[in-house]
C-alpha positions as a Markdown table, in Angstrom:
| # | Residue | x | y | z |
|---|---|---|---|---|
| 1 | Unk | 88.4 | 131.2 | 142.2 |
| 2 | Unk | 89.1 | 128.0 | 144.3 |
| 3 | Unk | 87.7 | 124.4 | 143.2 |
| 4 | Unk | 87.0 | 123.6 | 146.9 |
| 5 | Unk | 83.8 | 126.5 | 147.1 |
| 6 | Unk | 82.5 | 126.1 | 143.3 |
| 7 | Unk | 79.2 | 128.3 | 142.3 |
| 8 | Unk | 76.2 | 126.9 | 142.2 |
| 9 | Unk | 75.2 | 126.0 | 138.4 |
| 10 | Unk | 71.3 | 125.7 | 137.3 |
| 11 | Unk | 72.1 | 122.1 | 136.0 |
| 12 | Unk | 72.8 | 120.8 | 139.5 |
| 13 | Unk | 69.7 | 119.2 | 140.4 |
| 14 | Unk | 66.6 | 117.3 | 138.9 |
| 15 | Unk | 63.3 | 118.0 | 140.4 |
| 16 | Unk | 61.0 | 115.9 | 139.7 |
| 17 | Unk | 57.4 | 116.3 | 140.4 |
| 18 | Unk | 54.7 | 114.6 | 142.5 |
| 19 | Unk | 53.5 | 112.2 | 140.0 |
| 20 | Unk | 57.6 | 111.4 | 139.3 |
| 21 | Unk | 58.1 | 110.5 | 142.6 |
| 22 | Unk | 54.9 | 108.6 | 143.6 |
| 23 | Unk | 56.2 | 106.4 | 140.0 |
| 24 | Unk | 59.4 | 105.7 | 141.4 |
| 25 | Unk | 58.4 | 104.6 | 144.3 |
| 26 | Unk | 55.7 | 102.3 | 142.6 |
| 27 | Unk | 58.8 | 101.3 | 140.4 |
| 28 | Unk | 61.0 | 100.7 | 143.6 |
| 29 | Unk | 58.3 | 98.4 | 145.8 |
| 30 | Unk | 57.4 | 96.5 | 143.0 |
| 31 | Unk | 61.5 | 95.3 | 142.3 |
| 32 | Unk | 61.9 | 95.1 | 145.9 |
| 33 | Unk | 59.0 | 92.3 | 146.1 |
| 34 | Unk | 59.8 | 90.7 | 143.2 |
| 35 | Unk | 63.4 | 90.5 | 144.2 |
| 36 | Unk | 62.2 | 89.1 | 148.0 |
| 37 | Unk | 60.2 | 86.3 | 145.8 |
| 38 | Unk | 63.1 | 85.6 | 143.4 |
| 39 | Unk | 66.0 | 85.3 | 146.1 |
| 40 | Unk | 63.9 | 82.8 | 148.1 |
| 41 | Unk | 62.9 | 80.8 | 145.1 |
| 42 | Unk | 66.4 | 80.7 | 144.4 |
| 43 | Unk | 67.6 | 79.9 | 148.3 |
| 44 | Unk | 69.1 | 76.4 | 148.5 |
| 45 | Unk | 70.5 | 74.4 | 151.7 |
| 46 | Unk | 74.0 | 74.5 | 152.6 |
| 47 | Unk | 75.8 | 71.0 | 152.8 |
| 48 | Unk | 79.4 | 70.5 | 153.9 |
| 49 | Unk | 80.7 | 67.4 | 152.2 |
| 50 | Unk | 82.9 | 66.3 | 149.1 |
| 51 | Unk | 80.1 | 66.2 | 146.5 |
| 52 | Unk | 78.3 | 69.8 | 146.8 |
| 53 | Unk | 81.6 | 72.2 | 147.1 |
| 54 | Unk | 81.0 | 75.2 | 145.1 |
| 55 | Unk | 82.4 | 78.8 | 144.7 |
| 56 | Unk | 78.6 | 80.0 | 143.4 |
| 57 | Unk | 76.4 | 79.7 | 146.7 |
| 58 | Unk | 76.5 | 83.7 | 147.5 |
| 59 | Unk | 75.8 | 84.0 | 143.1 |
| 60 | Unk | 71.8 | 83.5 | 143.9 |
| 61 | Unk | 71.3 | 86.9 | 144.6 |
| 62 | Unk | 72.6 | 87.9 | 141.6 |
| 63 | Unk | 70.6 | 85.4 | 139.6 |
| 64 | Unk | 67.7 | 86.5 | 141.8 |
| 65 | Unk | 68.1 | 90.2 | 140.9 |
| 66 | Unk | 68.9 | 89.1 | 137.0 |
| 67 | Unk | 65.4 | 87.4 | 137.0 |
| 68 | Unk | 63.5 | 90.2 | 138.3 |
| 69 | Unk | 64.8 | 92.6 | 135.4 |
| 70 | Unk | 64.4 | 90.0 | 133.3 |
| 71 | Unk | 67.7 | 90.7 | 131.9 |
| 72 | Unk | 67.1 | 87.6 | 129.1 |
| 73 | Unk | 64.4 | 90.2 | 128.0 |
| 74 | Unk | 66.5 | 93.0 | 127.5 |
| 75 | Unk | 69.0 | 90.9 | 125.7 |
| 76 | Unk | 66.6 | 89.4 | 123.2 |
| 77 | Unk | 65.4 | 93.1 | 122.6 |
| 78 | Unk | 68.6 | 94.3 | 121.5 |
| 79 | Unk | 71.0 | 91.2 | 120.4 |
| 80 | Unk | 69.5 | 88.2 | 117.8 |
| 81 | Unk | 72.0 | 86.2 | 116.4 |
| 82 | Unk | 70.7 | 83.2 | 114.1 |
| 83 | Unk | 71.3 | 79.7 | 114.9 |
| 84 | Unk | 70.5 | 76.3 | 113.8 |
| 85 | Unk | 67.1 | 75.0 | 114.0 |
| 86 | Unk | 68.9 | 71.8 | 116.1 |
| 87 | Unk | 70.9 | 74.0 | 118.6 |
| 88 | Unk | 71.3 | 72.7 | 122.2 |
| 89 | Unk | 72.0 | 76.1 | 123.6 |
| 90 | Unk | 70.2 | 79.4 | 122.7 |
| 91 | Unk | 71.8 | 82.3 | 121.7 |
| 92 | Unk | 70.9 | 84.5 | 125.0 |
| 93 | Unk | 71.7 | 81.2 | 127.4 |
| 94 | Unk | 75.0 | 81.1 | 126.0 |
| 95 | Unk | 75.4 | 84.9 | 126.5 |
| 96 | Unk | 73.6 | 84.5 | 130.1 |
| 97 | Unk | 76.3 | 82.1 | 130.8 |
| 98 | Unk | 79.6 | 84.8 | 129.7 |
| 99 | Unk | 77.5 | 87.3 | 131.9 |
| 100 | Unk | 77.5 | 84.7 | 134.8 |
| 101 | Unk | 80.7 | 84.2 | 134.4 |
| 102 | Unk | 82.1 | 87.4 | 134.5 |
| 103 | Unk | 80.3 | 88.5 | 137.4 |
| 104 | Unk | 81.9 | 85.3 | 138.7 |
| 105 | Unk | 85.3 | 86.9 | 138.2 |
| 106 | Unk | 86.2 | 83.9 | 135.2 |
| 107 | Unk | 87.4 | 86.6 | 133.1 |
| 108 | Unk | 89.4 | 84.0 | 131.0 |
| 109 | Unk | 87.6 | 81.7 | 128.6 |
| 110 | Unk | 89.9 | 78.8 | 130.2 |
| 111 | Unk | 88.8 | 79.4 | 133.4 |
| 112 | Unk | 84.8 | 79.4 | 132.3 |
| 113 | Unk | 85.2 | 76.3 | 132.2 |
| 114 | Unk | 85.3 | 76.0 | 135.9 |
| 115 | Unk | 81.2 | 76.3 | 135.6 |
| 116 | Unk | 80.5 | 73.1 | 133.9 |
| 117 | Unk | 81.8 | 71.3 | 137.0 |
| 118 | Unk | 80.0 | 73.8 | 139.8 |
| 119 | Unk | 77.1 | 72.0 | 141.4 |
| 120 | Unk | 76.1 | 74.8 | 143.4 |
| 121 | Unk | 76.0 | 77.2 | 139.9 |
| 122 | Unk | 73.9 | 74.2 | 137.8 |
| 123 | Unk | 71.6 | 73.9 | 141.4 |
| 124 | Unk | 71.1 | 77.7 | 141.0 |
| 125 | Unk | 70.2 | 78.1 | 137.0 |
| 126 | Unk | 68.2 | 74.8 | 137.4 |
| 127 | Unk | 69.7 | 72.8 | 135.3 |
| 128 | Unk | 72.6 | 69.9 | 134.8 |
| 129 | Unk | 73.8 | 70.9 | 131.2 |
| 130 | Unk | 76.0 | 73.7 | 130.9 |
| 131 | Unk | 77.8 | 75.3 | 127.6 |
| 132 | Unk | 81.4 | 74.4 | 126.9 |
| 133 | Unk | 83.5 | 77.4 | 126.9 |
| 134 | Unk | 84.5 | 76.8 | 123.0 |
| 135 | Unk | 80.8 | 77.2 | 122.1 |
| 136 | Unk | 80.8 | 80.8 | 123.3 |
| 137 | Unk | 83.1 | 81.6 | 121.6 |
| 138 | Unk | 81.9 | 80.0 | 118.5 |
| 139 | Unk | 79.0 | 82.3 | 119.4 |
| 140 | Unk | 81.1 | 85.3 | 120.0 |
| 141 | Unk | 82.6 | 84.5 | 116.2 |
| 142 | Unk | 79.2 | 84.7 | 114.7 |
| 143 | Unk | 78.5 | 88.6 | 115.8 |
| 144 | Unk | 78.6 | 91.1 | 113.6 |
| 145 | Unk | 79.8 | 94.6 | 114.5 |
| 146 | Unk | 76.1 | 96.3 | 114.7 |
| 147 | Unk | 75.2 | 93.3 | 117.2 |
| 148 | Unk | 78.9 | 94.4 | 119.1 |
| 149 | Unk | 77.8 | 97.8 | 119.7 |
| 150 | Unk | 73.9 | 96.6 | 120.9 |
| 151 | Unk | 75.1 | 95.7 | 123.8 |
| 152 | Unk | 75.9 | 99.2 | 125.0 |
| 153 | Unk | 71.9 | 99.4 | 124.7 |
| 154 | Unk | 71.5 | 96.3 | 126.7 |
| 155 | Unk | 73.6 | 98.2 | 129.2 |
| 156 | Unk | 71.7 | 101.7 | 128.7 |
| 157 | Unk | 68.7 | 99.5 | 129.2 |
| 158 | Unk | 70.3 | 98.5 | 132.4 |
| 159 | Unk | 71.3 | 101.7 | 133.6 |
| 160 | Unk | 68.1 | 103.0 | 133.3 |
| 161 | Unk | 66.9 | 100.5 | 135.9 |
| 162 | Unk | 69.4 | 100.7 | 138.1 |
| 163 | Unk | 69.0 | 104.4 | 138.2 |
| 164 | Unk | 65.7 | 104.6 | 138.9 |
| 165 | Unk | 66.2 | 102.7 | 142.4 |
| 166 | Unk | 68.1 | 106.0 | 143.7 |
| 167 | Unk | 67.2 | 108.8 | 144.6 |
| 168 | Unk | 67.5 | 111.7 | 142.2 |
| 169 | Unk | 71.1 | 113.3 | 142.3 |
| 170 | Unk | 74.0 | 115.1 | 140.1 |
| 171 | Unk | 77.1 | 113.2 | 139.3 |
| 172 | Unk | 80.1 | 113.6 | 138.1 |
| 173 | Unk | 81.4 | 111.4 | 135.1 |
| 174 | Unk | 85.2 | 110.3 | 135.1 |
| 175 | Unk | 86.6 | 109.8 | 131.4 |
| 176 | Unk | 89.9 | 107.8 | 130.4 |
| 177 | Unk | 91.5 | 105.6 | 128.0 |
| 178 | Unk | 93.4 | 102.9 | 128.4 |
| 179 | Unk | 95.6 | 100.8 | 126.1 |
| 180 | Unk | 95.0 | 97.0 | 125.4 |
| 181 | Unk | 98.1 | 95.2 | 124.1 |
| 182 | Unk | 97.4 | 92.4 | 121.5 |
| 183 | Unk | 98.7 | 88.5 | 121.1 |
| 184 | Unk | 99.0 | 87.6 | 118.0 |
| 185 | Unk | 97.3 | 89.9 | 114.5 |
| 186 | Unk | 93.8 | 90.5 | 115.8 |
| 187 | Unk | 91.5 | 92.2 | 113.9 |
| 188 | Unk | 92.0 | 96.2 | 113.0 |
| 189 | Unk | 94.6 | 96.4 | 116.1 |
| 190 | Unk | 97.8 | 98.7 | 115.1 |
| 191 | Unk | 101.1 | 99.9 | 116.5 |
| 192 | Unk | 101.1 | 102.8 | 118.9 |
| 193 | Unk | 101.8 | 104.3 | 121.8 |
| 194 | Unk | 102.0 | 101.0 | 124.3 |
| 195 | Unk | 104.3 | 102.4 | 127.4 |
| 196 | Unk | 104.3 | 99.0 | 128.6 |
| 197 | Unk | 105.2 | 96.4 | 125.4 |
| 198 | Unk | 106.5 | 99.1 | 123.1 |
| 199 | Unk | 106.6 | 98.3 | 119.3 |
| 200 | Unk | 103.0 | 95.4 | 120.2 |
| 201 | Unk | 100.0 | 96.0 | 118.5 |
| 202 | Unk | 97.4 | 97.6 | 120.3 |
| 203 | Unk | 93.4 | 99.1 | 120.9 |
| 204 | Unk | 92.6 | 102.5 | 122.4 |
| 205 | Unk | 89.3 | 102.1 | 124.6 |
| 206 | Unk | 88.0 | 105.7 | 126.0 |
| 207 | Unk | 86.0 | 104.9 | 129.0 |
| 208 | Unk | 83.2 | 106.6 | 131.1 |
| 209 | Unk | 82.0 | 105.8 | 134.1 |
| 210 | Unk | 79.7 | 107.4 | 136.8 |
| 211 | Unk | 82.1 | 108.5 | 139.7 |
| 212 | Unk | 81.1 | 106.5 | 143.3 |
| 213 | Unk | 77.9 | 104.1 | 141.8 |
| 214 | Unk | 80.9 | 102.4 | 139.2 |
| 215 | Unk | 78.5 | 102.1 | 136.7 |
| 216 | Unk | 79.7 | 102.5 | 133.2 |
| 217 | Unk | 78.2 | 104.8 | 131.1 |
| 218 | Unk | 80.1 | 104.5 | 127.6 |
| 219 | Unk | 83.2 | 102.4 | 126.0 |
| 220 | Unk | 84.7 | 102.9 | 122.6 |
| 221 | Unk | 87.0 | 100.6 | 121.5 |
| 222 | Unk | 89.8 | 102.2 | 118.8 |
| 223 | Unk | 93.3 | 100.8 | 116.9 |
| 224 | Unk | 96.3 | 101.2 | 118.8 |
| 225 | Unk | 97.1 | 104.4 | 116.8 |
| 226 | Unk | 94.4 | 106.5 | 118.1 |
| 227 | Unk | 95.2 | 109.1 | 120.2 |
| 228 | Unk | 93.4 | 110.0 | 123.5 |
| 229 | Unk | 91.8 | 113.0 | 121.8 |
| 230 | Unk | 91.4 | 111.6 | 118.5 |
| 231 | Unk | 87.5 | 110.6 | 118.0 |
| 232 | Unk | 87.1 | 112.3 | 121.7 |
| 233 | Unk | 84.2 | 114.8 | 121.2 |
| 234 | Unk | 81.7 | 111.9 | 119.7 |
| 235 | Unk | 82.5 | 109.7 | 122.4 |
| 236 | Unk | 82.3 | 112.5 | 125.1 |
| 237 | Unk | 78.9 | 113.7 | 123.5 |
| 238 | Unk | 77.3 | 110.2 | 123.6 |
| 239 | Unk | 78.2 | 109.8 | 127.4 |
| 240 | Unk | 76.6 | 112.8 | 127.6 |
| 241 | Unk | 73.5 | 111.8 | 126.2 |
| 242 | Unk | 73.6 | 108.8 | 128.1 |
| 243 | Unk | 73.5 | 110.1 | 131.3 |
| 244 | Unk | 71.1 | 112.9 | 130.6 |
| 245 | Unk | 68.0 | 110.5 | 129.3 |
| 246 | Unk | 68.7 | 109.1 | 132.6 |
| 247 | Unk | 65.1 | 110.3 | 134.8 |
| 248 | Unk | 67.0 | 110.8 | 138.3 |
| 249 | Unk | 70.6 | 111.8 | 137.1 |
| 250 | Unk | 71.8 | 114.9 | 136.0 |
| 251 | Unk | 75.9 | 115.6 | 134.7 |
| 252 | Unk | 77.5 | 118.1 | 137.3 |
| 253 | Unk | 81.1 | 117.8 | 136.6 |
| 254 | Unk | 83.7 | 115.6 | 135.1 |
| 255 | Unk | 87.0 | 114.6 | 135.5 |
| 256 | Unk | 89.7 | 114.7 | 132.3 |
| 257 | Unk | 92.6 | 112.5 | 132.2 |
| 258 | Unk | 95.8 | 114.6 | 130.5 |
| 259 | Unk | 95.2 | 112.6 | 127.2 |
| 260 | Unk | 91.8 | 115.1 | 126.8 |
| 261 | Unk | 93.7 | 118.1 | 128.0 |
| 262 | Unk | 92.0 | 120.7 | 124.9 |
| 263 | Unk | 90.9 | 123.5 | 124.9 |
| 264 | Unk | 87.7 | 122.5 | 122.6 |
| 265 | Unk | 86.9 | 120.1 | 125.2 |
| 266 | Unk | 86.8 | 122.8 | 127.9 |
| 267 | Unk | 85.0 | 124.5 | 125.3 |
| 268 | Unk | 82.1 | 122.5 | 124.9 |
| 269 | Unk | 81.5 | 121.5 | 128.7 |
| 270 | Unk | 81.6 | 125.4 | 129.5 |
| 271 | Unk | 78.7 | 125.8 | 127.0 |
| 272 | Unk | 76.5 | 123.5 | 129.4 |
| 273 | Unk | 77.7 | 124.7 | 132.8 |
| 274 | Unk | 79.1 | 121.6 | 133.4 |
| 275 | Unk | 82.2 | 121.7 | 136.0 |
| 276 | Unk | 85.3 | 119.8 | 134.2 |
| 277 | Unk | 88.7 | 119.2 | 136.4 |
| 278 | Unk | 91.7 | 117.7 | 133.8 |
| 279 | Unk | 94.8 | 116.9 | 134.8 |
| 280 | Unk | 97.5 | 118.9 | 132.3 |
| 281 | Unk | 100.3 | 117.4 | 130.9 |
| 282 | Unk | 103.7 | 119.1 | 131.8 |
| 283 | Unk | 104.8 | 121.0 | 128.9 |
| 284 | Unk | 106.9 | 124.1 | 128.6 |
| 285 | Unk | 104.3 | 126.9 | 128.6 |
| 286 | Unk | 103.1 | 124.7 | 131.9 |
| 287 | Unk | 107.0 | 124.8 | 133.0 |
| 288 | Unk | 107.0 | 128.9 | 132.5 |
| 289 | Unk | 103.9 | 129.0 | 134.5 |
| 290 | Unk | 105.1 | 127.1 | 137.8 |
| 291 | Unk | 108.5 | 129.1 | 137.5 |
| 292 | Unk | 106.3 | 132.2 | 137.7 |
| 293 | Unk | 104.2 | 131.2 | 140.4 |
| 294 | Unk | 107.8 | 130.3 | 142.4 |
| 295 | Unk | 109.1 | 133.8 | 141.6 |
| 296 | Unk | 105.9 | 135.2 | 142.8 |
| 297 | Unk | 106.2 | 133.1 | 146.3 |
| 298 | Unk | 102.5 | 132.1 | 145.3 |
| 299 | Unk | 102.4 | 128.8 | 146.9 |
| 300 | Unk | 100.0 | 128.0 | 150.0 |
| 301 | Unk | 100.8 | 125.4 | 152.1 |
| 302 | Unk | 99.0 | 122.3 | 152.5 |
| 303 | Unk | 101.0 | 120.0 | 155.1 |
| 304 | Unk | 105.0 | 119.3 | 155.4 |
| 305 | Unk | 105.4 | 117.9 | 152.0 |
| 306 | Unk | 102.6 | 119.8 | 149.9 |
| 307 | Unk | 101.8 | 123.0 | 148.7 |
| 308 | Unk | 99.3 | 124.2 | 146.2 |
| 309 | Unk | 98.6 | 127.5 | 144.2 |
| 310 | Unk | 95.9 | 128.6 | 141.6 |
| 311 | Unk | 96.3 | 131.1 | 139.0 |
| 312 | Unk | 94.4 | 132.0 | 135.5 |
| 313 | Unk | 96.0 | 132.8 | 132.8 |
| 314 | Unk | 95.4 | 131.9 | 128.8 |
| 315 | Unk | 97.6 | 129.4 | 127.3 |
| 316 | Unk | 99.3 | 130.7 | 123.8 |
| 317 | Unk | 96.2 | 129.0 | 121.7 |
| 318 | Unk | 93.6 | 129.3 | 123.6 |
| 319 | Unk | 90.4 | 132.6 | 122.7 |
| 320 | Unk | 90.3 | 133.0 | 126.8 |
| 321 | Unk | 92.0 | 132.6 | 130.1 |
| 322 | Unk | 90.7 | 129.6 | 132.4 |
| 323 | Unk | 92.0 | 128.8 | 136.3 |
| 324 | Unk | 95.2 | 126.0 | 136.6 |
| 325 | Unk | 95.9 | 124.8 | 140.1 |
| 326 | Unk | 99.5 | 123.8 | 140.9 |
| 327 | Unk | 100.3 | 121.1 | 143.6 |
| 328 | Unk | 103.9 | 120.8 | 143.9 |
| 329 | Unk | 105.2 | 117.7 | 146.6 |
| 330 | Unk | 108.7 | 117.8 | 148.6 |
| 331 | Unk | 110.8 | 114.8 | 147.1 |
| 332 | Unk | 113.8 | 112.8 | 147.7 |
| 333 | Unk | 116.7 | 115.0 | 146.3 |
| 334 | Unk | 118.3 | 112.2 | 144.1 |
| 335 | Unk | 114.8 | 111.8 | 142.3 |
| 336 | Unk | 114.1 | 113.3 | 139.5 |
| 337 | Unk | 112.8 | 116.8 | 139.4 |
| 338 | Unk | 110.9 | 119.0 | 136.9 |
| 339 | Unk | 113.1 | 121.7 | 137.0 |
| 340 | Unk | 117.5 | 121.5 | 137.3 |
| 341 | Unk | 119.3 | 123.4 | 139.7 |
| 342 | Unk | 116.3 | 123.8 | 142.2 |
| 343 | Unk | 117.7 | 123.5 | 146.1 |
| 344 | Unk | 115.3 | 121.4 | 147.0 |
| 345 | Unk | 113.2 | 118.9 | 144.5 |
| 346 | Unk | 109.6 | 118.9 | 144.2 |
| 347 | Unk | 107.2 | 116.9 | 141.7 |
| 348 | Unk | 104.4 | 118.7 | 140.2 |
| 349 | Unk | 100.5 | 118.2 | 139.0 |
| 350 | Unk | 98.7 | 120.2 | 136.9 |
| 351 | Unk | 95.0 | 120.7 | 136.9 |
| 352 | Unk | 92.8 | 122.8 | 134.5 |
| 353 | Unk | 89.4 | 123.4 | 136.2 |
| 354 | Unk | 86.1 | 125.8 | 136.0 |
């Protein structure tokens, strides 16, 4: 079987009917006019001089667009955090303002700070008092851990909108992890696997997003201890979920990291005819099968430096056999190479695939 010419699965497309589509489109004029409205309510003239330089003036289409979704709305609906009956900010400003700044690149609190003195950003939100970086924080410090994980419904909430301005299609969802090193004892961080700062203390997050839109889909935040597939098939049923209450998107594939290379995993996206590709880490059984594939002269080539082969075989564990593809690259011969002795060395990737 070859990954480039995969069979056609019933899952691949969403059809939606007459009455769908005509409600879309309603959907789609109506946030194109109201976006026209907002972006030219929000237009302001362009001066060149000392007192007006800002780093916000291309930031009113994105206020424009935030407007229109009413994206305030969406916060209040999921996230209420109380305050003081004398506050100068309220809750969703100050978290209006952390959104602004992020999509601003000010990824730092420090550098947040940059926004109280931008006369172009306080010309575009309309007004001349803006938070102090220290009392988003001080917000930030007041959330509980149910009001943390609302926010993934602010962003389903968001996705949901988003989606329904394209048209309907399958995607493929691209899962990973990633580890976060620590400064300092933060709260339920651990010692783990850190390739970069070995011996800090760490977080696991598992991430999925929707391959070519970038739009994220699910994020799980974990101590430093937990491994990749540890906690894996909650996380990777959620996403699911996610994407499938979605009206115009429907899961065709997704990509694995190593980390999730099991066979449970396979498992489970086989029962929903759901194309999976993972890369496979390079253990011995692995070893045994390139060395066969060599012995065999299996290898196609691709160009000068590559060659690629595919075989199906079970693994020692696993209840049935499943498709690898082998991609082995021509290397320098003082590098490194998987196996000793060889005449010439080649690095190798593993893929497991349906």
């Amino acid at each position: 079987m070859s990954i480039l010419a995969p069979p056609a699965l019933e899952n691949q497309e969403r059809v939606l009917n007459q009455e769908e589509r005509r409600k879309l489109d309603r959907f789609r004029k109506k946030i194109k006019k109201k976006l026209n409205r907002a972006a030219r309510n929000n237009d302001i003239e362009v001066f060149f001089d000392n007192d007006t330089v800002s780093s916000s003036a291309t930031f009113t289409l994105l206020e424009a667009f935030k407007k229109v979704i009413e994206l305030k709305s969406i916060i209040c609906k999921h996230v209420c955090i109380k305050s003081h009956h004398n506050i100068l900010y309220t809750y969703e400003e100050l978290l209006d303002q952390l959104i602004d700044a992020l999509l601003m690149g000010h990824s730092r609190f420090y550098h947040m700070q940059q926004l109280k003195n931008d006369p172009g950003y306080k010309k575009i939100k309309g007004t001349g008092k803006i938070a102090d970086e220290s009392t988003i924080r001080t917000l930030l410090g007041k959330m509980t851990e149910e009001q943390v994980q609302n926010w993934m419904k602010i962003n389903h909430d968001l996705l949901r909108i988003l989606t329904k301005l394209l048209p309907p299609r399958s995607i493929w969802i691209d899962l990973d992890d990633t580890v976060i090193t620590t400064h300092g004892q933060q709260e339920n961080s651990a010692v783990g696997y850190n390739p970069r700062y070995r011996g800090r203390s760490s977080y696991k997050a598992k991430v999925g997003f929707i391959s070519g839109l970038d739009l994220l889909v699910n994020i799980g935040l974990y101590h430093g201890k937990t491994g990749s597939n540890s906690e894996f098939a909650p996380f990777l049923e959620k996403t699911l979920q996610t994407v499938n209450s979605l009206e115009t998107l429907v899961v065709e594939g997704v990509r694995l990291d190593k980390g999730f290379f099991d066979q449970k995993t396979f498992a489970r996206l086989e029962e929903d005819n759901i194309f999976y590709v993972c890369k496979v880490p390079l253990r011995e059984n692995i070893k045994k099968i390139i060395s066969h594939i060599g012995e065999t002269e299996g290898w196609t080539p691709i160009s000068s430096n590559y060659h690629s082969a595919e075989i199906t075989v079970p693994l020692p564990s696993w209840e049935k056999e499943r498709p690898f593809v082998v991609i082995r690259e021509k290397i320098k011969a003082n590098e490194d190479s998987l196996f000793a002795g060889e005449a010439i060395s080649f690095r190798y990737e593993v893929i497991v695939t349906n």
